[in-house]
Short mmCIF file of C-alpha atoms in Angstrom, two decimals:
data_model
loop_
_atom_site.label_atom_id
_atom_site.label_comp_id
_atom_site.label_asym_id
_atom_site.label_seq_id
_atom_site.Cartn_x
_atom_site.Cartn_y
_atom_site.Cartn_z
CA MET Z 1 78.83 114.89 66.78
CA ALA Z 2 77.97 111.78 68.81
CA THR Z 3 81.64 111.19 69.61
CA THR Z 4 81.99 114.70 71.02
CA HIS Z 5 78.91 114.12 73.17
CA LYS Z 6 80.47 110.91 74.53
CA LEU Z 7 83.63 112.82 75.44
CA GLN Z 8 81.57 115.40 77.31
CA ILE Z 9 79.84 112.64 79.29
CA TYR Z 10 83.18 111.00 80.11
CA GLN Z 11 84.58 114.31 81.34
CA GLN Z 12 82.01 114.21 84.14
CA THR Z 13 83.38 110.94 85.56
CA SER Z 14 85.69 110.48 88.54
CA GLN Z 15 88.15 108.71 86.23
CA TYR Z 16 88.56 111.88 84.19
CA ARG Z 17 88.53 114.15 87.24
CA ASP Z 18 90.88 112.27 89.58
CA TRP Z 19 92.90 109.78 87.53
CA ARG Z 20 94.17 111.86 84.62
CA PHE Z 21 97.85 112.77 84.34
CA THR Z 22 100.57 113.82 81.96
CA PRO Z 23 103.67 111.64 81.46
CA GLU Z 24 105.63 114.20 83.50
CA SER Z 25 103.19 114.29 86.42
CA LEU Z 26 103.06 110.48 86.50
CA ALA Z 27 106.85 110.29 86.69
CA GLN Z 28 106.92 112.92 89.44
CA GLN Z 29 104.23 111.09 91.43
CA ARG Z 30 106.07 107.78 91.23
CA ALA Z 31 109.41 109.34 92.10
CA ALA Z 32 107.91 111.08 95.14
CA ASN Z 33 106.22 107.86 96.28
CA ASN Z 34 109.47 105.95 95.86
CA LYS Z 35 111.44 108.51 97.87
CA GLN Z 36 108.90 108.51 100.71
CA GLY Z 37 108.77 104.70 100.63
CA ILE Z 38 112.54 104.45 100.99
CA GLU Z 39 112.43 106.82 103.96
CA ARG Z 40 109.81 104.58 105.62
CA VAL Z 41 111.92 101.48 104.98
CA LEU Z 42 115.02 102.99 106.59
CA GLN Z 43 113.03 104.44 109.49
CA GLY Z 44 111.37 101.07 110.05
CA LEU Z 45 114.72 99.32 110.09
CA ARG Z 46 116.08 101.83 112.61
CA GLU Z 47 113.05 101.18 114.83
CA GLU Z 48 113.55 97.45 114.43
CA ALA Z 49 117.14 97.85 115.62
CA GLN Z 50 115.75 99.00 118.97
CA VAL Z 51 113.91 95.69 119.44
CA ASP Z 52 116.81 93.59 118.15
CA ASP Z 53 118.12 90.81 120.36
CA GLY Z 54 121.64 92.23 120.27
CA SER Z 55 122.85 89.88 117.55
CA GLY Z 56 123.59 92.77 115.21
CA ALA Z 57 121.41 91.23 112.52
CA THR Z 58 119.44 94.44 112.07
CA GLU Z 59 122.57 96.43 111.21
CA THR Z 60 123.27 93.89 108.49
CA ARG Z 61 119.68 94.21 107.30
CA ILE Z 62 120.01 98.00 107.04
CA ALA Z 63 123.14 97.64 104.92
CA GLU Z 64 121.46 95.04 102.69
CA ALA Z 65 118.36 97.17 102.28
CA THR Z 66 120.36 100.28 101.45
CA ASN Z 67 122.26 98.39 98.73
CA ASN Z 68 119.09 96.93 97.20
CA LEU Z 69 116.57 99.77 97.25
CA LEU Z 70 114.35 99.72 94.18
CA SER Z 71 114.20 102.65 91.78
CA PRO Z 72 110.83 104.01 90.58
CA GLN Z 73 111.41 102.22 87.26
CA GLU Z 74 112.08 98.90 89.00
CA GLU Z 75 108.85 99.30 90.94
CA VAL Z 76 106.95 99.86 87.69
CA GLU Z 77 108.61 96.84 86.08
CA LEU Z 78 107.78 94.51 88.98
CA ILE Z 79 104.18 95.72 89.05
CA ASP Z 80 104.00 95.19 85.29
CA TYR Z 81 105.02 91.55 85.68
CA TYR Z 82 102.17 90.88 88.09
CA LEU Z 83 99.76 92.75 85.82
CA GLN Z 84 100.67 90.26 83.10
CA THR Z 85 99.69 87.37 85.37
CA ILE Z 86 96.15 88.75 85.56
CA LEU Z 87 95.62 87.51 82.00
CA THR Z 88 96.72 84.02 83.09
CA TYR Z 89 94.36 84.05 86.07
CA THR Z 90 91.53 85.29 83.85
CA ARG Z 91 91.95 82.25 81.61
CA ILE Z 92 91.95 79.95 84.63
CA TYR Z 93 88.74 81.44 86.01
CA GLN Z 94 87.17 81.24 82.55
CA ARG Z 95 88.16 77.59 82.27
CA ASP Z 96 86.63 76.83 85.66
CA LYS Z 97 83.50 78.84 84.71
CA LEU Z 98 83.94 81.17 87.68
CA LEU Z 99 83.68 84.33 85.57
CA LYS Z 100 80.71 85.33 83.45
CA ALA Z 101 81.83 85.26 79.82
CA GLU Z 102 80.35 88.66 79.06
CA ALA Z 103 82.15 90.23 82.04
CA THR Z 104 85.61 88.76 81.45
CA ASN Z 105 87.13 91.72 79.59
CA ASN Z 106 85.85 94.24 82.11
CA VAL Z 107 86.95 92.18 85.14
CA LYS Z 108 90.44 91.83 83.70
CA ALA Z 109 90.69 95.50 82.73
CA THR Z 110 89.26 96.74 86.03
CA ALA Z 111 91.67 94.57 88.04
CA ILE Z 112 94.63 95.95 86.08
CA ASN Z 113 93.35 99.50 86.48
CA PHE Z 114 92.90 99.05 90.24
CA VAL Z 115 96.49 97.83 90.61
CA LYS Z 116 97.83 100.76 88.61
CA ARG Z 117 95.78 103.26 90.61
CA PHE Z 118 96.79 101.65 93.92
CA TYR Z 119 100.48 102.12 93.18
CA LEU Z 120 100.04 105.79 92.45
CA HIS Z 121 99.52 106.17 96.21
CA ASN Z 122 101.58 103.25 97.54
CA VAL Z 123 104.90 101.50 96.98
CA VAL Z 124 105.98 97.89 96.69
CA PHE Z 125 108.20 98.30 99.79
CA ASP Z 126 105.00 98.45 101.85
CA TYR Z 127 102.73 96.27 99.74
CA PRO Z 128 104.35 93.65 97.46
CA PRO Z 129 102.38 93.41 94.23
CA LYS Z 130 101.36 89.74 94.19
CA THR Z 131 98.80 89.99 96.99
CA ILE Z 132 97.68 93.46 95.88
CA MET Z 133 97.10 92.07 92.39
CA LEU Z 134 94.95 89.24 93.77
CA THR Z 135 93.01 91.63 96.01
CA CYS Z 136 92.34 93.96 93.08
CA PHE Z 137 91.26 91.01 90.93
CA TYR Z 138 88.88 89.78 93.61
CA LEU Z 139 87.48 93.29 94.09
CA ALA Z 140 87.04 93.64 90.32
CA THR Z 141 84.80 90.55 90.21
CA LYS Z 142 82.44 92.34 92.59
CA VAL Z 143 82.56 95.69 90.84
CA GLU Z 144 81.90 94.12 87.43
CA ASN Z 145 78.97 92.03 88.67
CA SER Z 146 80.78 88.71 88.32
CA PHE Z 147 81.27 87.93 92.01
CA VAL Z 148 83.28 84.84 92.95
CA LYS Z 149 83.19 83.41 96.48
CA ILE Z 150 86.56 83.80 98.17
CA ASP Z 151 87.03 80.03 98.63
CA ASP Z 152 86.34 79.48 94.93
CA PHE Z 153 88.61 82.40 94.07
CA ILE Z 154 91.69 81.02 95.84
CA ARG Z 155 91.12 77.35 94.96
CA PRO Z 156 92.83 77.50 91.52
CA LEU Z 157 95.69 79.47 93.07
CA THR Z 158 96.31 77.03 95.90
CA THR Z 159 95.98 74.05 93.55
CA ALA Z 160 98.73 75.49 91.35
CA GLU Z 161 100.88 76.28 94.40
CA ILE Z 162 100.56 72.73 95.72
CA LYS Z 163 101.61 71.33 92.34
CA ARG Z 164 104.55 73.72 92.15
CA ASN Z 165 105.77 73.89 95.77
CA GLY Z 166 104.04 71.03 97.54
CA LYS Z 167 101.97 73.34 99.74
CA ALA Z 168 99.37 76.09 99.49
CA GLN Z 169 100.63 79.61 100.15
CA THR Z 170 97.73 81.93 99.32
CA LYS Z 171 95.15 82.31 102.09
CA SER Z 172 91.77 83.96 101.86
CA GLU Z 173 92.63 86.33 104.70
CA ASP Z 174 95.67 87.57 102.74
CA ILE Z 175 93.23 88.98 100.19
CA LEU Z 176 90.37 90.00 102.46
CA ASP Z 177 92.63 91.85 104.93
CA LEU Z 178 93.84 94.14 102.15
CA GLU Z 179 90.49 94.80 100.52
CA PHE Z 180 89.70 97.95 102.51
CA VAL Z 181 93.30 99.19 102.15
CA VAL Z 182 92.89 98.94 98.38
CA ILE Z 183 89.49 100.64 98.37
CA GLN Z 184 90.88 103.51 100.45
CA SER Z 185 93.79 103.94 98.04
CA LEU Z 186 91.31 104.02 95.16
CA GLN Z 187 89.63 106.92 96.97
CA PHE Z 188 86.44 104.81 97.06
CA GLU Z 189 86.12 105.42 93.30
CA LEU Z 190 85.43 101.98 91.87
CA ALA Z 191 83.84 102.84 88.52
CA VAL Z 192 86.31 102.26 85.70
CA HIS Z 193 85.74 103.05 82.03
CA HIS Z 194 87.51 100.88 79.45
CA PRO Z 195 88.09 101.05 75.68
CA PHE Z 196 86.08 97.88 74.97
CA ARG Z 197 82.66 99.52 74.82
CA PRO Z 198 83.67 102.49 72.63
CA ALA Z 199 85.53 100.06 70.34
CA TYR Z 200 82.26 98.19 69.80
CA GLY Z 201 80.53 101.51 69.15
CA PHE Z 202 83.10 102.42 66.50
CA TYR Z 203 82.65 98.97 64.94
CA LEU Z 204 78.91 99.54 64.61
CA ASP Z 205 79.40 103.06 63.22
CA MET Z 206 81.95 101.93 60.63
CA GLN Z 207 79.53 99.44 59.13
CA ALA Z 208 77.74 102.37 57.49
CA TYR Z 209 80.97 103.52 55.80
CA ILE Z 210 82.88 100.33 55.01
CA ASP Z 211 81.53 97.82 52.48
CA ASP Z 212 83.75 94.86 53.35
CA LYS Z 213 81.89 93.74 56.49
CA PRO Z 214 83.81 90.45 57.00
CA LEU Z 215 87.12 92.32 56.90
CA LEU Z 216 85.77 94.97 59.25
CA LYS Z 217 84.79 92.22 61.69
CA GLU Z 218 88.33 90.81 61.53
CA VAL Z 219 89.68 94.28 62.27
CA TYR Z 220 87.35 94.66 65.25
CA GLU Z 221 88.40 91.29 66.66
CA ARG Z 222 92.05 92.26 66.20
CA THR Z 223 91.34 95.55 67.98
CA HIS Z 224 90.81 93.61 71.22
CA HIS Z 225 94.42 92.43 71.07
CA TYR Z 226 95.68 96.00 71.03
CA ILE Z 227 93.24 97.10 73.73
CA ASP Z 228 94.61 94.30 75.91
CA GLN Z 229 98.13 95.59 75.23
CA SER Z 230 97.08 99.13 76.10
CA LEU Z 231 95.94 98.03 79.56
CA TYR Z 232 99.54 97.41 80.63
CA THR Z 233 100.69 100.88 79.59
CA ASP Z 234 99.98 104.27 81.17
CA LEU Z 235 97.48 105.16 78.45
CA VAL Z 236 94.56 104.86 80.87
CA PHE Z 237 96.02 107.84 82.78
CA LEU Z 238 96.81 109.88 79.66
CA TYR Z 239 93.90 109.52 77.26
CA GLN Z 240 90.18 108.85 77.20
CA PRO Z 241 88.85 105.32 76.60
CA SER Z 242 87.30 106.24 73.25
CA GLN Z 243 90.64 107.66 72.05
CA ILE Z 244 92.47 104.50 73.15
CA ALA Z 245 89.83 102.38 71.40
CA LEU Z 246 90.27 104.32 68.17
CA GLY Z 247 94.06 104.07 68.39
CA ALA Z 248 93.73 100.30 68.81
CA PHE Z 249 91.33 100.23 65.86
CA LYS Z 250 93.91 102.07 63.71
CA LEU Z 251 96.58 99.49 64.57
CA ALA Z 252 94.24 96.59 63.82
CA ALA Z 253 93.14 98.17 60.54
CA LYS Z 254 96.78 98.57 59.53
CA ASP Z 255 97.41 94.87 60.27
CA LYS Z 256 94.44 93.86 58.10
CA GLU Z 257 95.11 96.49 55.41
CA LEU Z 258 91.78 98.25 55.87
CA ASP Z 259 91.65 102.02 55.43
CA ILE Z 260 89.40 103.59 58.09
CA ASP Z 261 90.47 107.17 57.40
CA PRO Z 262 87.38 107.87 55.24
CA TYR Z 263 85.26 107.07 58.30
CA LEU Z 264 87.28 109.47 60.45
CA THR Z 265 87.13 112.20 57.81
CA GLU Z 266 83.38 111.85 57.63
CA CYS Z 267 82.78 111.79 61.38
CA PHE Z 268 85.17 114.48 62.63
CA GLU Z 269 85.50 118.13 61.70
CA ALA Z 270 88.73 119.02 59.91
CA ARG Z 271 89.93 121.28 62.74
CA LEU Z 272 89.50 118.43 65.24
CA LEU Z 273 90.90 115.73 63.00
CA GLU Z 274 94.45 117.11 63.01
CA THR Z 275 94.53 117.04 66.81
CA LEU Z 276 92.93 113.59 66.85
CA TYR Z 277 95.54 112.14 64.50
CA THR Z 278 98.30 113.43 66.79
CA ILE Z 279 96.63 111.73 69.76
CA LEU Z 280 96.08 108.48 67.84
CA ASP Z 281 99.70 108.44 66.67
CA ASP Z 282 100.90 108.76 70.27
CA ILE Z 283 98.53 106.03 71.46
CA GLN Z 284 99.71 103.66 68.73
CA GLU Z 285 103.35 104.40 69.50
CA ILE Z 286 102.90 103.72 73.22
CA ILE Z 287 101.07 100.44 72.60
CA LEU Z 288 103.71 99.18 70.16
CA ALA Z 289 106.59 100.31 72.37
CA HIS Z 290 105.45 98.40 75.44
CA LYS Z 291 107.57 95.35 76.21
CA SER Z 292 106.63 92.98 79.00
CA ILE Z 293 109.22 92.36 81.67
CA THR Z 294 110.80 88.91 81.56
CA LEU Z 295 110.44 86.37 84.36
CA GLU Z 296 114.20 86.53 84.97
CA LYS Z 297 114.10 90.31 85.39
CA ALA Z 298 111.05 90.09 87.67
CA ARG Z 299 112.82 87.54 89.86
CA GLU Z 300 115.90 89.76 90.05
CA ILE Z 301 113.82 92.73 91.24
CA ASP Z 302 111.81 90.51 93.59
CA ARG Z 303 115.01 89.28 95.25
CA LYS Z 304 116.01 92.89 95.86
CA LEU Z 305 112.56 93.67 97.26
CA ILE Z 306 112.87 90.88 99.82
CA LEU Z 307 115.89 92.73 101.22
CA CYS Z 308 114.27 96.17 101.35
CA ARG Z 309 110.73 95.49 102.58
CA ASN Z 310 109.35 97.96 105.10
CA PRO Z 311 109.47 95.98 108.38
CA GLU Z 312 106.50 97.91 109.74
CA LYS Z 313 104.35 96.30 107.01
CA ASN Z 314 106.10 92.92 106.86
CA PRO Z 315 104.36 90.25 109.01
CA ASN Z 316 107.63 88.29 109.24
CA SER Z 317 109.64 91.16 110.76
CA LYS Z 318 110.42 91.64 114.44
CA LEU Z 319 109.03 95.17 114.37
CA TYR Z 320 105.71 94.06 112.91
CA LYS Z 321 105.35 91.28 115.50
CA LYS Z 322 106.24 93.66 118.34
CA ASN Z 323 103.71 96.25 117.16
CA ALA Z 324 101.04 93.57 116.81
CA ALA Z 325 101.77 92.31 120.34
CA ASP Z 326 101.63 95.85 121.72
CA LYS Z 327 98.20 96.35 120.17
CA GLU Z 328 96.92 93.13 121.72
CA ASP Z 329 98.22 94.15 125.14
CA ALA Z 330 96.78 97.66 124.98
CA PRO Z 331 93.74 98.15 127.25
CA TYR Z 332 90.39 98.53 125.54
CA VAL Z 333 88.86 101.98 125.87
CA SER Z 334 85.29 102.50 124.75
CA ASP Z 335 84.34 105.70 122.97
CA SER Z 336 81.51 106.03 125.46
CA ASP Z 337 83.71 105.77 128.56
CA PRO Z 338 83.86 108.98 130.65
CA GLU Z 339 87.18 110.76 130.73
#
């Protein structure tokens, strides 16, 4: 079967090898990251207390941080909010003709995937998601062959900030300085496989089995809506792109009252079909169950994050400024200098 062959090819990719989890292993990974992140926050605050000016402000900061530490679920929710803004930015860059039309879906999906991968190895205490999201978006334009110059990339952002706050806040260096940090966290694996291409493949295949071509086209177009929804879930870590595409197709077909089961029965062996239906049911359930975090909830979590940032990574903290000054004052030693 052609579909089986595609699965075998996908199983040779780094995405399948290094970015595949179970729901349990994902939860464990995020809980472990969160615990380690909290330890770094508290350690950083203790170190900052040693450079305090004696005002006692750091002791207050430690108490505030301890009372406002984010849970793993709150981290996921805050990240999810900023993932949702990627769709808004995509529309802005489309409007300004900064993204190639044919690359838009892949740029959006790759940016979202990069953010989700990044936070499997990092926490929001160290790297707040807004700038990470922008860095991942900018990196995705390069990876998906739709490169945007950095000045053009930040222009719509700063324009919106000036309208909203009276001044620009996003700087090009904010994004560029984090680019290598992101690439390292992605393990230098920048190829991402999405459900869009297999969905188109299924659409072409189904034309040989389904007579109502206009209705099939409507179903395919509706499939993109559900693929977009899938991007914000953990499905990319749980199932293969072709399986997600088919699950989205099933949802779209249900919306449009088109029965695609005859196609599945024809294309898959009976012994495989039972397993496939179980997978597709789970995919559909996860897509439908996903609810985007509200702006109010995101603001609530963001306010807590302000109080529990890791000072070692926060450019506004005393500890960060001291460490930066120490690095500047350190004597330069060349690798070629004799001992």
